[in-house]
Every structure is written in C-alpha cells, then in structure tokens.
Amino acid sequence: MSAPLLALSRRLRNTPFTSRIEAFPVQAYTVYNHMLLPSRFRGLEEDYWHLRNAVQIWDVACERQVQIKGPDAQRLAQMLTVRDIRGFDVGRGGLVPLCDHEGRLLNDPVVFRIADDCYWFSISDSDVALWAGGLALGLGLDVEVTEPDVNPLAVQGRHSDDVLAKVFGDAIRSTKFFRFSTHEFRGHPLRIARSGWSAQGGFEIFVDDWEIGGLLYDAICEAGAEFEIGPGCPNLIERIEAGLMTYGTDITREHTPLEGGMEKYCSLDADVDAIGMAALRSQRAAGVTRRIIGVMADGERVPAQRDPWPIRLGSEVVGSITSITWSPRLQCNVGLGMVSASAADIGTSLVLDAPDGSRTATVCAVPFEGAAQR
Amino acid sequence: MSAPLLALSRRLRNTPFTSRIEAFPVQAYTVYNHMLLPSRFRGLEEDYWHLRNAVQIWDVACERQVQIKGPDAQRLAQMLTVRDIRGFDVGRGGLVPLCDHEGRLLNDPVVFRIADDCYWFSISDSDVALWAGGLALGLGLDVEVTEPDVNPLAVQGRHSDDVLAKVFGDAIRSTKFFRFSTHEFRGHPLRIARSGWSAQGGFEIFVDDWEIGGLLYDAICEAGAEFEIGPGCPNLIERIEAGLMTYGTDITREHTPLEGGMEKYCSLDADVDAIGMAALRSQRAAGVTRRIIGVMADGERVPAQRDPWPIRLGSEVVGSITSITWSPRLQCNVGLGMVSASAADIGTSLVLDAPDGSRTATVCAVPFEGAAQR
C-alpha cells in the first residue's frame, strides 16, 4: 500500500518545535517514546544530501531524558547498565546498553552525568522510566526517577560548529565528543553536548523551556542561513552508511548487546553490580551464536523496506536484513541485519531474498566508510 | 497542516491482521505500544455509523498482554493495582488502575486471571512489562514477566454474538461481561472474552498464532457478511459518547485514578498491599482538587482537535478539554476534559476556548447516553 496517514492526537505528544517543523512542512512522522519524530522533509535522498552537504536542525525531543537523582543515583545508574560508568564525571556521556537479568537489551541510551547525584539517560524507544522506577521502588533505593520536560534539539552536519558559535559564542567549539557544557541563550542556561544520531558531527541542546526552545530554533535558523540550514531528522541512508543501529528495528528485546555488536560498551570484566552482567558473561563464555552485520547488496536499487528480509547462506536461511537502502553516494545497496555467527565473517557471500528478487549480499565492515559511531 | 504521513518501519510493529486491514485499505494509523493501530477506514462519521448499525472487526493487537506468571504472580499482580483483585477467579477480568507510589496513573489495563498463577494485563499505551519486571527483580519475586505473542482481535457491534456464534458455536453467547472462555477454531483453542473498547458490545479474541489469526480474520468476515461486517477501530465519536477515557489523552501520568473518575476501581478500604494505595487514601482524605468531566458544547461543529483546549469558569481557566468531537447522533459537540473540582458539578456552565471561537460548554453526566463503560 502507499503510505498511510498518521492520525494526530494528544497522546502522540507535540514538542516545543512542532509548529516550526510543520510550517516547513514535515512530510512524514514516526512515533518514538509516545512523541512525534519527523521522518522526512523533502525526500529521503534530498534530506540525505542536505544533511551531508549543508547543516540541519533536528527536532529530537522524543529522545526523552530519564532523570535519576538522589543519594542512590550512582548505584541505580550503574545497576541499569553493563557498562562500567564509575569513571563518568559530571559532564561526560556515553552509550550504555540497558539489559534485563537475562542480558537482553531493554534500551541503548546515551547517559550523561548531570551532577554528582544526577544522571540523564537519553533514551531510545522504550519506557525506561518505568523500568528504573520499578527497580528503585522494589529495591527501596533513595532516588527519584522522573522524565523532566527536557526536549533535545540537535544541529547536525559539517557546519554545526559555525552555526552554534554564532548563537552561543566560540567557546562551543571546544566541546568534546560526548561531553556537555552549559551556555546561555537570552540569559537562559542550556546544556549542550557534542553528540547526535548522525555521523556528520554536531550538537544536542537540552531545551528545558518551551518558549526559549521556539526562540532558539528561530535563532539557529537565522544564524545558519548562510550555511543553508534547514530542518532534518535521523536519515535512513546516512545512519545505515554509518552503521548506526536502531533499537526496535535492527536490535530488539530479543537480542543481547553482544549479539548487537556492542561488546565495547559491555564491561564484562569490571567489578560492578549490573543487571544482566552474569548472563552476558555466560554468553561470552559459551560463544555468541548470532551477530549484527553490514552488507552490500548487488543489483538495482532495492525497494523501500518495511519488514525484515530473509538472508541465506546457500539454501539455509541464516538470519534477516532489518534495514536496507540504496546509497546514492556509494552507488550500491547497503544494509544492516542479524545472522548466525557462522555467516557473519566479513567477506562472506550471502543471498538476500528481497521482495523484487534475490541478490548477492556480501558481509562488510561497518561503518561503510570511516564515520564515527555514536 | 493537513495530516502527515506515517513512515512505516519494523519498529512500528505489524500485526497478524495487517495485510487484511491494508487491503481494505486503512486510511490512517496511530501508534500504540510500539505497534500499528488503525485509526480510520472510511471516515470518522462513516466508521461511527457502521460500528453502531452493523458490526466491525478490529485489529487491536496493540493491546499487548503483560503476562505475570509464577508462584508470586498473585502477590505482584495485586501490588500493581489499587483495585482489590483477590476475588478474581480464573476467567474473570476487570479494569485495574496501575499507579506509582504517589498514586499517579501508569496505565489503566484490563486484567484477566488466566490461571491460578498467571495474569494477563491487557495494557494501554505504556511499557507495563518494564514496570512490572523492574519491581519483580527489585523485590526478588518468583515470577516471570513477559509479553507473549498474543494479538487481540475484537468484534464489536450489535451483531457480535450472531457473528461469533457462526464461527465458534452458540456457546459463545453465554459469555459474561469481562469473562473469558476457551473456544476452538480449526482445532486451535482461543481465549475469548466479552469485552472491548466500545460501548456497542462484543468480544475480544486473544490470538496466539499468526497463521490462525489470518484465517480467523477471514472466517469472521465471511460469517459476518450478512451483517455487513467490515474493519473498524476504536472510534473517537463513539468513545466520547460512551465516556471512555484514553490514557495519554484524557488522563496521563500527571493524574491519579481518583481525579480520572475511577473511584469504583480503587479499593481504598481493602486490606491489600498495593503501590499507590497510601497516596490515594491521603488524596481522598484531603479531597480531590480536579476531576474528569463530560461536556456538551454549543454551536457549530468543532474543528478536529489535536491539543487540549482551555476551558474557563467566567474569566478563570479551570482546566482543559482533551477530547471533543461533533456527535452526529446527538447533534451537538461532546467532549471530555479535566477541570478544578469546583467547576466539575453537573450542570455547571463553562466557556470553551476552541480555535474557532468560544462556546458555552455545560458539564454533563457521562456516558452521554446509558452506554456501559469498559
């Protein structure tokens, strides 16, 4: 079928930037953490080239913050993730897999330490506040788990530093990757991190005031006019090229972070008390039986994908491709998927059963170029 | 803006019935529990009249089941809700408010007792499995919390009994409200409850097999042809007329069930150990300061609503209307909202500031007719 309409209602929450992005207008939305996330403004490829060649402003308010605050904040934050975050000082962030007691992935947020006794988990699409709140209550911890009214606004693309320097001053340029510092806009302090869900570089601004948010959006657009700034959003082509997995699409509650290629974020040898750690250590010892891979697929441009497509090694189905698209830059189809570990070695030749026919798909290193991963 | 498109992806999960409802085709979707929920097939009013006058088959797979199973299942299930469910025997269901420790609403599911040691919470739009799972882990309870692959398929409307009797036999007619019994389709046992998210009467079938689900969908359509069955979905007009609140729209995490008109589902005098009970008892003692209301609003048909509209008592804003629509049957605008308790008495005359101008809105009893509430 052609794309259906989205029925708008209060339950699919607006953001401080909704009026701006609808004025452009946005063509398509998705829904993420019970909130509207723009999905397309011009067209998939047009958005892609604009992100790469110019600079974009992104309404990513749906990256909700789960705030853990109080005397037991550090203890709970560390219990939530199998990554050792004891060394995270105030201002530092990083990607942290959250697992259940069987090591299965519940979310893959970026956590920032906001204060000695306060963390913000900038979450993917699941209600982490309920998980953390249930744990805190069950364990009798002295923490408050809340979702503050914080709405991230991202600027992504090669000109991000130049744009934000015009708004906040040159100090913004010295922000390190996955670090935040505080900058003023109209006298209002805002936390700004060098982070974001593209490999093009840029910032995320944690907007905690709706009126300031709207004014800031306009000020960034004005400052960015010389760089052809315009609204954008996480882009399917760009994220696949960069090897950025989506929770719920490429990795799900069925998978562990070891299967999802997140070994480097799992501190399996650290002496920390984290949910899922024992299960992941067992899995490591037994050997991981399936892995996320990148593939380049031969032939003409693949059709738009909605469901996973099966992928075979010879006649045996060994997994599926969960995200795939034509890369107009690489001039081939690039995809991400999950296959048996025995079929996951780089260079393995597989057969992808796409709806329009079968194609050879070769396992490749990701990112498909030397782009940084979030 | 006109309605935007919904960008489809694996993360917005399909259901066993997606191919059927897209063939009709569905006009608009919403997203609910990370899953596609049809929102319109013909047009809002056309769908309304079809639901009232004929009979509809609903893809409500998004009503996910959170299964709590194990020796401590009864204890955890009771902790989760402030309604005394000790008397729920196997086969019985009922609406149960789930609260946090401050009495704020996390979800308003229908729970069914599936076995002595097993409950299914048929949830509204929040990840209750994470809340229940976090609690179970924190408390060290001997239960498993899972989301089984169960996809409810509803039949709603005055001819529901006749349609299902043709598929499952006449025994289905004796099903009591909020009770389920097990019936076979092609040798496959299915739990079927008299329940559903309309006031027109009908059933919900808990489909636990995708292939059976597709065949059942077709069999119900064939059986229902003489009653002009067709696809449908929870309908804005019908649900407002019936006084059926939506979690996330009319009541949210900010509200308690006492504010949300759910007193009868709060067993505040029962000797049960439930999260939020103490807070609700305190709120009852102090007096509830805001309440959900129904209103009938004068004047022409209101425009389609997206955000809450403020409502005044004289010049003072006393709350907002969160759902409102033109009722083609009652020939007036009917709405639901939340206002200060002092403005909530039936008959109170308020002023609704709609985008197209102000109107008199009178507080009315809900349901707007004598329809049964879920």
PDB file of C-alpha atoms in Angstrom, chain A residues 1-14 18 22 25-34 36-37 39-40 100-102 104 106 125-139 144-146 246-253 255 275 305-308 320 322, chain B residues 1-14 18 22 25-34 36-37 39-40 100-102 104 106 125-139 144-146 246-253 255 275 305-308 320 322:
ATOM      1  CA  MET A   1       0.000   0.000   0.000  1.00  0.00           C
ATOM      2  CA  SER A   2       1.043   3.625  -0.276  1.00  0.00           C
ATOM      3  CA  ALA A   3       2.000   5.303   2.975  1.00  0.00           C
ATOM      4  CA  PRO A   4      -0.972   5.734   5.323  1.00  0.00           C
ATOM      5  CA  LEU A   5      -1.731   8.914   7.198  1.00  0.00           C
ATOM      6  CA  LEU A   6      -0.855   9.385  10.841  1.00  0.00           C
ATOM      7  CA  ALA A   7      -3.868  10.281  12.981  1.00  0.00           C
ATOM      8  CA  LEU A   8      -2.669  13.084  15.250  1.00  0.00           C
ATOM      9  CA  SER A   9      -3.837  13.226  18.859  1.00  0.00           C
ATOM     10  CA  ARG A  10      -2.610  14.477  22.190  1.00  0.00           C
ATOM     11  CA  ARG A  11      -1.301  11.005  23.063  1.00  0.00           C
ATOM     12  CA  LEU A  12       1.329  11.405  20.322  1.00  0.00           C
ATOM     13  CA  ARG A  13       2.954  14.334  22.031  1.00  0.00           C
ATOM     14  CA  ASN A  14       3.961  17.563  20.323  1.00  0.00           C
ATOM     15  CA  THR A  18       6.350  21.195  16.251  1.00  0.00           C
ATOM     16  CA  GLU A  22       5.146  21.698  10.414  1.00  0.00           C
ATOM     17  CA  PRO A  25       6.363  21.397   6.321  1.00  0.00           C
ATOM     18  CA  VAL A  26       7.310  17.946   7.545  1.00  0.00           C
ATOM     19  CA  GLN A  27       6.172  15.240   5.097  1.00  0.00           C
ATOM     20  CA  ALA A  28       6.144  12.214   7.373  1.00  0.00           C
ATOM     21  CA  TYR A  29       6.364  11.425  11.047  1.00  0.00           C
ATOM     22  CA  THR A  30       7.175   8.401  13.057  1.00  0.00           C
ATOM     23  CA  VAL A  31       6.309   7.947  16.735  1.00  0.00           C
ATOM     24  CA  TYR A  32       9.021   7.470  19.324  1.00  0.00           C
ATOM     25  CA  ASN A  33       8.597   7.447  23.085  1.00  0.00           C
ATOM     26  CA  HIS A  34       4.953   8.499  22.687  1.00  0.00           C
ATOM     27  CA  LEU A  36       6.248  12.857  17.240  1.00  0.00           C
ATOM     28  CA  LEU A  37       9.580  12.377  15.482  1.00  0.00           C
ATOM     29  CA  SER A  39      10.919  11.284   9.440  1.00  0.00           C
ATOM     30  CA  ARG A  40      11.064  13.121   6.113  1.00  0.00           C
ATOM     31  CA  ASP A 100      17.235  -7.352  31.741  1.00  0.00           C
ATOM     32  CA  HIS A 101      18.500 -10.100  34.044  1.00  0.00           C
ATOM     33  CA  GLU A 102      18.872 -12.408  31.036  1.00  0.00           C
ATOM     34  CA  ARG A 104      18.513  -8.950  26.704  1.00  0.00           C
ATOM     35  CA  LEU A 106      15.871  -3.045  27.018  1.00  0.00           C
ATOM     36  CA  ASP A 125      12.088   3.955  22.158  1.00  0.00           C
ATOM     37  CA  SER A 126      11.008   2.212  25.382  1.00  0.00           C
ATOM     38  CA  ASP A 127       9.733   3.430  28.736  1.00  0.00           C
ATOM     39  CA  VAL A 128      12.983   3.231  30.678  1.00  0.00           C
ATOM     40  CA  ALA A 129      11.476   5.421  33.414  1.00  0.00           C
ATOM     41  CA  LEU A 130       9.124   2.557  34.271  1.00  0.00           C
ATOM     42  CA  TRP A 131      11.956   0.029  34.415  1.00  0.00           C
ATOM     43  CA  ALA A 132      14.174   2.265  36.560  1.00  0.00           C
ATOM     44  CA  GLY A 133      11.232   3.343  38.722  1.00  0.00           C
ATOM     45  CA  GLY A 134      10.122  -0.232  39.347  1.00  0.00           C
ATOM     46  CA  LEU A 135      13.638  -1.257  40.298  1.00  0.00           C
ATOM     47  CA  ALA A 136      14.113   1.726  42.601  1.00  0.00           C
ATOM     48  CA  LEU A 137      10.840   1.022  44.377  1.00  0.00           C
ATOM     49  CA  GLY A 138      11.462  -2.700  44.621  1.00  0.00           C
ATOM     50  CA  LEU A 139      14.960  -2.201  45.988  1.00  0.00           C
ATOM     51  CA  GLU A 144      13.746   9.893  42.316  1.00  0.00           C
ATOM     52  CA  VAL A 145      13.128   8.649  38.775  1.00  0.00           C
ATOM     53  CA  THR A 146      11.425  11.240  36.582  1.00  0.00           C
ATOM     54  CA  THR A 246      18.076   1.375  15.609  1.00  0.00           C
ATOM     55  CA  TYR A 247      16.640  -0.232  18.725  1.00  0.00           C
ATOM     56  CA  GLY A 248      13.353  -1.846  17.754  1.00  0.00           C
ATOM     57  CA  THR A 249      14.456  -2.321  14.152  1.00  0.00           C
ATOM     58  CA  ASP A 250      17.951  -3.826  13.994  1.00  0.00           C
ATOM     59  CA  ILE A 251      18.247  -4.871  17.620  1.00  0.00           C
ATOM     60  CA  THR A 252      15.310  -5.701  19.867  1.00  0.00           C
ATOM     61  CA  ARG A 253      14.382  -7.068  23.236  1.00  0.00           C
ATOM     62  CA  HIS A 255      18.900  -9.668  21.448  1.00  0.00           C
ATOM     63  CA  ILE A 275      21.635  -6.274  35.815  1.00  0.00           C
ATOM     64  CA  GLN A 305      11.734  -1.873   3.156  1.00  0.00           C
ATOM     65  CA  ARG A 306       9.210  -2.372   5.908  1.00  0.00           C
ATOM     66  CA  ASP A 307       9.742  -5.857   7.332  1.00  0.00           C
ATOM     67  CA  PRO A 308      12.947  -7.868   7.690  1.00  0.00           C
ATOM     68  CA  SER A 320      17.497 -11.374   8.126  1.00  0.00           C
ATOM     69  CA  THR A 322      16.442  -5.400   9.047  1.00  0.00           C
TER      70      THR A 322
ATOM     71  CA  MET B   1      -1.333  21.423   8.428  1.00  0.00           C
ATOM     72  CA  SER B   2      -3.061  18.558   6.672  1.00  0.00           C
ATOM     73  CA  ALA B   3      -2.446  15.126   8.135  1.00  0.00           C
ATOM     74  CA  PRO B   4       1.157  13.997   7.690  1.00  0.00           C
ATOM     75  CA  LEU B   5       2.151  10.549   6.501  1.00  0.00           C
ATOM     76  CA  LEU B   6       3.294   7.834   8.852  1.00  0.00           C
ATOM     77  CA  ALA B   7       6.734   6.478   7.952  1.00  0.00           C
ATOM     78  CA  LEU B   8       6.421   2.701   8.277  1.00  0.00           C
ATOM     79  CA  SER B   9       9.278   0.675   9.705  1.00  0.00           C
ATOM     80  CA  ARG B  10       9.833  -2.537  11.605  1.00  0.00           C
ATOM     81  CA  ARG B  11       9.922  -0.623  14.900  1.00  0.00           C
ATOM     82  CA  LEU B  12       6.221   0.180  14.461  1.00  0.00           C
ATOM     83  CA  ARG B  13       5.221  -3.442  14.607  1.00  0.00           C
ATOM     84  CA  ASN B  14       2.827  -5.132  12.215  1.00  0.00           C
ATOM     85  CA  THR B  18      -2.056  -6.018   8.918  1.00  0.00           C
ATOM     86  CA  GLU B  22      -4.315  -2.696   4.494  1.00  0.00           C
ATOM     87  CA  PRO B  25      -7.466  -0.256   2.905  1.00  0.00           C
ATOM     88  CA  VAL B  26      -6.883   1.515   6.192  1.00  0.00           C
ATOM     89  CA  GLN B  27      -6.728   5.316   5.742  1.00  0.00           C
ATOM     90  CA  ALA B  28      -4.853   6.290   8.900  1.00  0.00           C
ATOM     91  CA  TYR B  29      -2.899   4.666  11.662  1.00  0.00           C
ATOM     92  CA  THR B  30      -1.860   5.663  15.105  1.00  0.00           C
ATOM     93  CA  VAL B  31       0.933   4.002  17.093  1.00  0.00           C
ATOM     94  CA  TYR B  32       0.197   2.278  20.381  1.00  0.00           C
ATOM     95  CA  ASN B  33       2.580   0.143  22.387  1.00  0.00           C
ATOM     96  CA  HIS B  34       5.133   0.293  19.560  1.00  0.00           C
ATOM     97  CA  LEU B  36       0.256  -0.100  14.421  1.00  0.00           C
ATOM     98  CA  LEU B  37      -3.324   0.643  15.477  1.00  0.00           C
ATOM     99  CA  SER B  39      -7.453   4.823  13.262  1.00  0.00           C
ATOM    100  CA  ARG B  40      -9.748   5.349  10.257  1.00  0.00           C
ATOM    101  CA  ASP B 100       3.187   4.719  41.031  1.00  0.00           C
ATOM    102  CA  HIS B 101       3.955   5.222  44.721  1.00  0.00           C
ATOM    103  CA  GLU B 102       2.490   8.737  44.517  1.00  0.00           C
ATOM    104  CA  ARG B 104      -0.251   8.698  39.679  1.00  0.00           C
ATOM    105  CA  LEU B 106       0.886   4.467  34.917  1.00  0.00           C
ATOM    106  CA  ASP B 125      -0.075   2.692  25.820  1.00  0.00           C
ATOM    107  CA  SER B 126       2.907   2.348  28.177  1.00  0.00           C
ATOM    108  CA  ASP B 127       5.518  -0.342  28.759  1.00  0.00           C
ATOM    109  CA  VAL B 128       3.949  -2.009  31.787  1.00  0.00           C
ATOM    110  CA  ALA B 129       6.213  -5.027  31.292  1.00  0.00           C
ATOM    111  CA  LEU B 130       9.181  -2.842  32.231  1.00  0.00           C
ATOM    112  CA  TRP B 131       7.450  -1.532  35.358  1.00  0.00           C
ATOM    113  CA  ALA B 132       6.353  -4.996  36.484  1.00  0.00           C
ATOM    114  CA  GLY B 133       9.691  -6.514  35.543  1.00  0.00           C
ATOM    115  CA  GLY B 134      11.659  -3.905  37.447  1.00  0.00           C
ATOM    116  CA  LEU B 135       9.515  -4.384  40.525  1.00  0.00           C
ATOM    117  CA  ALA B 136       9.776  -8.171  40.364  1.00  0.00           C
ATOM    118  CA  LEU B 137      13.533  -8.022  40.061  1.00  0.00           C
ATOM    119  CA  GLY B 138      13.923  -5.411  42.776  1.00  0.00           C
ATOM    120  CA  LEU B 139      11.705  -7.311  45.186  1.00  0.00           C
ATOM    121  CA  GLU B 144       8.255 -14.258  35.118  1.00  0.00           C
ATOM    122  CA  VAL B 145       7.108 -11.062  33.436  1.00  0.00           C
ATOM    123  CA  THR B 146       6.795 -11.413  29.673  1.00  0.00           C
ATOM    124  CA  THR B 246      -7.978   7.383  26.713  1.00  0.00           C
ATOM    125  CA  TYR B 247      -4.794   7.061  28.737  1.00  0.00           C
ATOM    126  CA  GLY B 248      -2.297   9.552  27.341  1.00  0.00           C
ATOM    127  CA  THR B 249      -5.039  11.855  26.087  1.00  0.00           C
ATOM    128  CA  ASP B 250      -7.676  12.405  28.782  1.00  0.00           C
ATOM    129  CA  ILE B 251      -5.742  11.003  31.707  1.00  0.00           C
ATOM    130  CA  THR B 252      -1.979  10.895  31.956  1.00  0.00           C
ATOM    131  CA  ARG B 253       0.889  10.136  34.277  1.00  0.00           C
ATOM    132  CA  HIS B 255      -3.264  12.313  37.203  1.00  0.00           C
ATOM    133  CA  ILE B 275       1.580   0.560  45.181  1.00  0.00           C
ATOM    134  CA  GLN B 305      -8.842  18.630  17.823  1.00  0.00           C
ATOM    135  CA  ARG B 306      -5.203  17.873  18.382  1.00  0.00           C
ATOM    136  CA  ASP B 307      -4.150  19.626  21.594  1.00  0.00           C
ATOM    137  CA  PRO B 308      -6.154  20.320  24.752  1.00  0.00           C
ATOM    138  CA  SER B 320      -8.925  21.863  29.552  1.00  0.00           C
ATOM    139  CA  THR B 322      -8.786  16.888  25.969  1.00  0.00           C
TER     140      THR B 322
END
